[in-house]
Amino acid sequence: VIALPSVRGQERQSSRPTALALYAFAVVAGALVTAALVQLGAALLGHLPPAGAGAVALASAVAAATTPDLYPSSAWRVPRTWGWRFGPRWYAMLFGGILGLGFLTAVPSISFYTLVAWGLTAHAPANVWLVFALFGVARAIPSLVVVTLANTRHRDPVALLDQARELASALLAAEIWVLAAIGIMLLI
Amino acid sequence: MGVGQQVLGGRLRWGLTAASLGLATGALMLGSGAPSRGPILLWLLAALALLAGLRGVRTD
């Protein structure tokens, strides 16, 4: 999305804002699809104890504290060739939707597993929609900020992305803190 | 001790500190006699969802 592939050698600058908007919309939509899948899973599995989600949260907190980058994740990536195959707008939507799902490509954070585990045990569907919608919005924000800054201030998007990654890694301590608090609250 | 080991040791220390603070916060909330843990838990889950999303700065 940061550098939309040209289609048949033509990349229209005017299509960028539209593609970006479609991307952001698709990320949130993808996260809501995951929310629907989680609720489908909850319906199929029946009543699961919230303590299970608490155990996942606590284990994730310990894992993030000791080995932050070591957790199960997908190695699949959205093929770059899709840009040529589907065109910039469809590519932006597919790319955003797949990233929004959270599990087809690299899992964004170990906390994703706690969100899924909690969703499987949650009693209020509205809360599940809300939490996953927030996940989608937050997942879309970094790319929107990077692309906007790159376009308006003519900054190098790759350098901006590196800065965003550093800022994101600084949030790990807060993430561990919240994971542990959720873990103990769900366990007891 | 090498620089790499110092970085890993530092990261482990603040990671475990953050986890301990989280455990203490959760226990405090449970022990404070709050009428319902549901809203607090939802706020924490909302915060976690935001953090999880923001931490996923990837382009692929």
PDB file of N, CA, C and O in Angstrom, chain B residues 15-37:
ATOM      1  N   GLY B  15      10.742  -6.503  31.204  1.00  0.00           N
ATOM      2  CA  GLY B  15       9.590  -7.310  30.807  1.00  0.00           C
ATOM      3  C   GLY B  15       8.934  -7.964  32.009  1.00  0.00           C
ATOM      4  O   GLY B  15       7.707  -7.932  32.167  1.00  0.00           O
ATOM      5  N   LEU B  16       9.760  -8.516  32.880  1.00  0.00           N
ATOM      6  CA  LEU B  16       9.213  -9.161  34.074  1.00  0.00           C
ATOM      7  C   LEU B  16       8.666  -8.122  35.060  1.00  0.00           C
ATOM      8  O   LEU B  16       7.680  -8.378  35.762  1.00  0.00           O
ATOM      9  N   THR B  17       9.286  -6.927  35.078  1.00  0.00           N
ATOM     10  CA  THR B  17       8.752  -5.849  35.926  1.00  0.00           C
ATOM     11  C   THR B  17       7.355  -5.453  35.452  1.00  0.00           C
ATOM     12  O   THR B  17       6.431  -5.279  36.250  1.00  0.00           O
ATOM     13  N   ALA B  18       7.214  -5.311  34.121  1.00  0.00           N
ATOM     14  CA  ALA B  18       5.902  -4.955  33.564  1.00  0.00           C
ATOM     15  C   ALA B  18       4.870  -6.028  33.890  1.00  0.00           C
ATOM     16  O   ALA B  18       3.723  -5.716  34.255  1.00  0.00           O
ATOM     17  N   ALA B  19       5.278  -7.299  33.780  1.00  0.00           N
ATOM     18  CA  ALA B  19       4.349  -8.393  34.093  1.00  0.00           C
ATOM     19  C   ALA B  19       3.960  -8.350  35.574  1.00  0.00           C
ATOM     20  O   ALA B  19       2.783  -8.537  35.916  1.00  0.00           O
ATOM     21  N   SER B  20       4.925  -8.083  36.451  1.00  0.00           N
ATOM     22  CA  SER B  20       4.627  -8.016  37.887  1.00  0.00           C
ATOM     23  C   SER B  20       3.678  -6.856  38.183  1.00  0.00           C
ATOM     24  O   SER B  20       2.742  -6.992  38.985  1.00  0.00           O
ATOM     25  N   LEU B  21       3.932  -5.705  37.546  1.00  0.00           N
ATOM     26  CA  LEU B  21       3.041  -4.556  37.739  1.00  0.00           C
ATOM     27  C   LEU B  21       1.628  -4.877  37.255  1.00  0.00           C
ATOM     28  O   LEU B  21       0.636  -4.479  37.883  1.00  0.00           O
ATOM     29  N   GLY B  22       1.544  -5.599  36.143  1.00  0.00           N
ATOM     30  CA  GLY B  22       0.232  -5.987  35.628  1.00  0.00           C
ATOM     31  C   GLY B  22      -0.498  -6.908  36.585  1.00  0.00           C
ATOM     32  O   GLY B  22      -1.700  -6.739  36.833  1.00  0.00           O
ATOM     33  N   LEU B  23       0.233  -7.870  37.136  1.00  0.00           N
ATOM     34  CA  LEU B  23      -0.374  -8.793  38.109  1.00  0.00           C
ATOM     35  C   LEU B  23      -0.863  -8.015  39.331  1.00  0.00           C
ATOM     36  O   LEU B  23      -1.971  -8.243  39.834  1.00  0.00           O
ATOM     37  N   ALA B  24      -0.034  -7.079  39.805  1.00  0.00           N
ATOM     38  CA  ALA B  24      -0.409  -6.281  40.980  1.00  0.00           C
ATOM     39  C   ALA B  24      -1.641  -5.431  40.677  1.00  0.00           C
ATOM     40  O   ALA B  24      -2.553  -5.321  41.503  1.00  0.00           O
ATOM     41  N   THR B  25      -1.676  -4.850  39.475  1.00  0.00           N
ATOM     42  CA  THR B  25      -2.825  -4.018  39.091  1.00  0.00           C
ATOM     43  C   THR B  25      -4.101  -4.857  39.053  1.00  0.00           C
ATOM     44  O   THR B  25      -5.143  -4.453  39.587  1.00  0.00           O
ATOM     45  N   GLY B  26      -4.014  -6.010  38.420  1.00  0.00           N
ATOM     46  CA  GLY B  26      -5.181  -6.889  38.344  1.00  0.00           C
ATOM     47  C   GLY B  26      -5.655  -7.317  39.721  1.00  0.00           C
ATOM     48  O   GLY B  26      -6.855  -7.304  40.007  1.00  0.00           O
ATOM     49  N   ALA B  27      -4.695  -7.683  40.571  1.00  0.00           N
ATOM     50  CA  ALA B  27      -5.056  -8.115  41.932  1.00  0.00           C
ATOM     51  C   ALA B  27      -5.676  -6.960  42.709  1.00  0.00           C
ATOM     52  O   ALA B  27      -6.648  -7.154  43.451  1.00  0.00           O
ATOM     53  N   LEU B  28      -5.134  -5.756  42.526  1.00  0.00           N
ATOM     54  CA  LEU B  28      -5.698  -4.576  43.211  1.00  0.00           C
ATOM     55  C   LEU B  28      -7.134  -4.323  42.772  1.00  0.00           C
ATOM     56  O   LEU B  28      -8.009  -4.027  43.590  1.00  0.00           O
ATOM     57  N   MET B  29      -7.374  -4.440  41.487  1.00  0.00           N
ATOM     58  CA  MET B  29      -8.728  -4.219  40.962  1.00  0.00           C
ATOM     59  C   MET B  29      -9.693  -5.270  41.500  1.00  0.00           C
ATOM     60  O   MET B  29     -10.840  -4.976  41.813  1.00  0.00           O
ATOM     61  N   LEU B  30      -9.210  -6.501  41.605  1.00  0.00           N
ATOM     62  CA  LEU B  30     -10.069  -7.563  42.144  1.00  0.00           C
ATOM     63  C   LEU B  30     -10.329  -7.352  43.633  1.00  0.00           C
ATOM     64  O   LEU B  30     -11.424  -7.599  44.123  1.00  0.00           O
ATOM     65  N   GLY B  31      -9.302  -6.872  44.330  1.00  0.00           N
ATOM     66  CA  GLY B  31      -9.419  -6.729  45.774  1.00  0.00           C
ATOM     67  C   GLY B  31     -10.047  -5.424  46.225  1.00  0.00           C
ATOM     68  O   GLY B  31     -10.332  -5.240  47.400  1.00  0.00           O
ATOM     69  N   SER B  32     -10.253  -4.504  45.270  1.00  0.00           N
ATOM     70  CA  SER B  32     -10.761  -3.185  45.666  1.00  0.00           C
ATOM     71  C   SER B  32     -12.254  -3.195  45.952  1.00  0.00           C
ATOM     72  O   SER B  32     -12.818  -2.183  46.358  1.00  0.00           O
ATOM     73  N   GLY B  33     -12.895  -4.315  45.702  1.00  0.00           N
ATOM     74  CA  GLY B  33     -14.335  -4.399  45.959  1.00  0.00           C
ATOM     75  C   GLY B  33     -15.168  -3.670  44.926  1.00  0.00           C
ATOM     76  O   GLY B  33     -16.273  -3.226  45.218  1.00  0.00           O
ATOM     77  N   ALA B  34     -14.614  -3.510  43.745  1.00  0.00           N
ATOM     78  CA  ALA B  34     -15.386  -2.862  42.670  1.00  0.00           C
ATOM     79  C   ALA B  34     -16.653  -3.669  42.406  1.00  0.00           C
ATOM     80  O   ALA B  34     -16.610  -4.902  42.427  1.00  0.00           O
ATOM     81  N   PRO B  35     -17.792  -2.999  42.173  1.00  0.00           N
ATOM     82  CA  PRO B  35     -19.060  -3.718  42.029  1.00  0.00           C
ATOM     83  C   PRO B  35     -19.067  -4.723  40.889  1.00  0.00           C
ATOM     84  O   PRO B  35     -19.671  -5.773  40.984  1.00  0.00           O
ATOM     85  N   SER B  36     -18.404  -4.394  39.813  1.00  0.00           N
ATOM     86  CA  SER B  36     -18.380  -5.337  38.691  1.00  0.00           C
ATOM     87  C   SER B  36     -17.032  -5.237  37.994  1.00  0.00           C
ATOM     88  O   SER B  36     -16.559  -4.148  37.678  1.00  0.00           O
ATOM     89  N   ARG B  37     -16.434  -6.389  37.725  1.00  0.00           N
ATOM     90  CA  ARG B  37     -15.136  -6.364  37.050  1.00  0.00           C
ATOM     91  C   ARG B  37     -15.306  -6.250  35.537  1.00  0.00           C
ATOM     92  O   ARG B  37     -14.357  -5.987  34.823  1.00  0.00           O
TER      93      ARG B  37
END
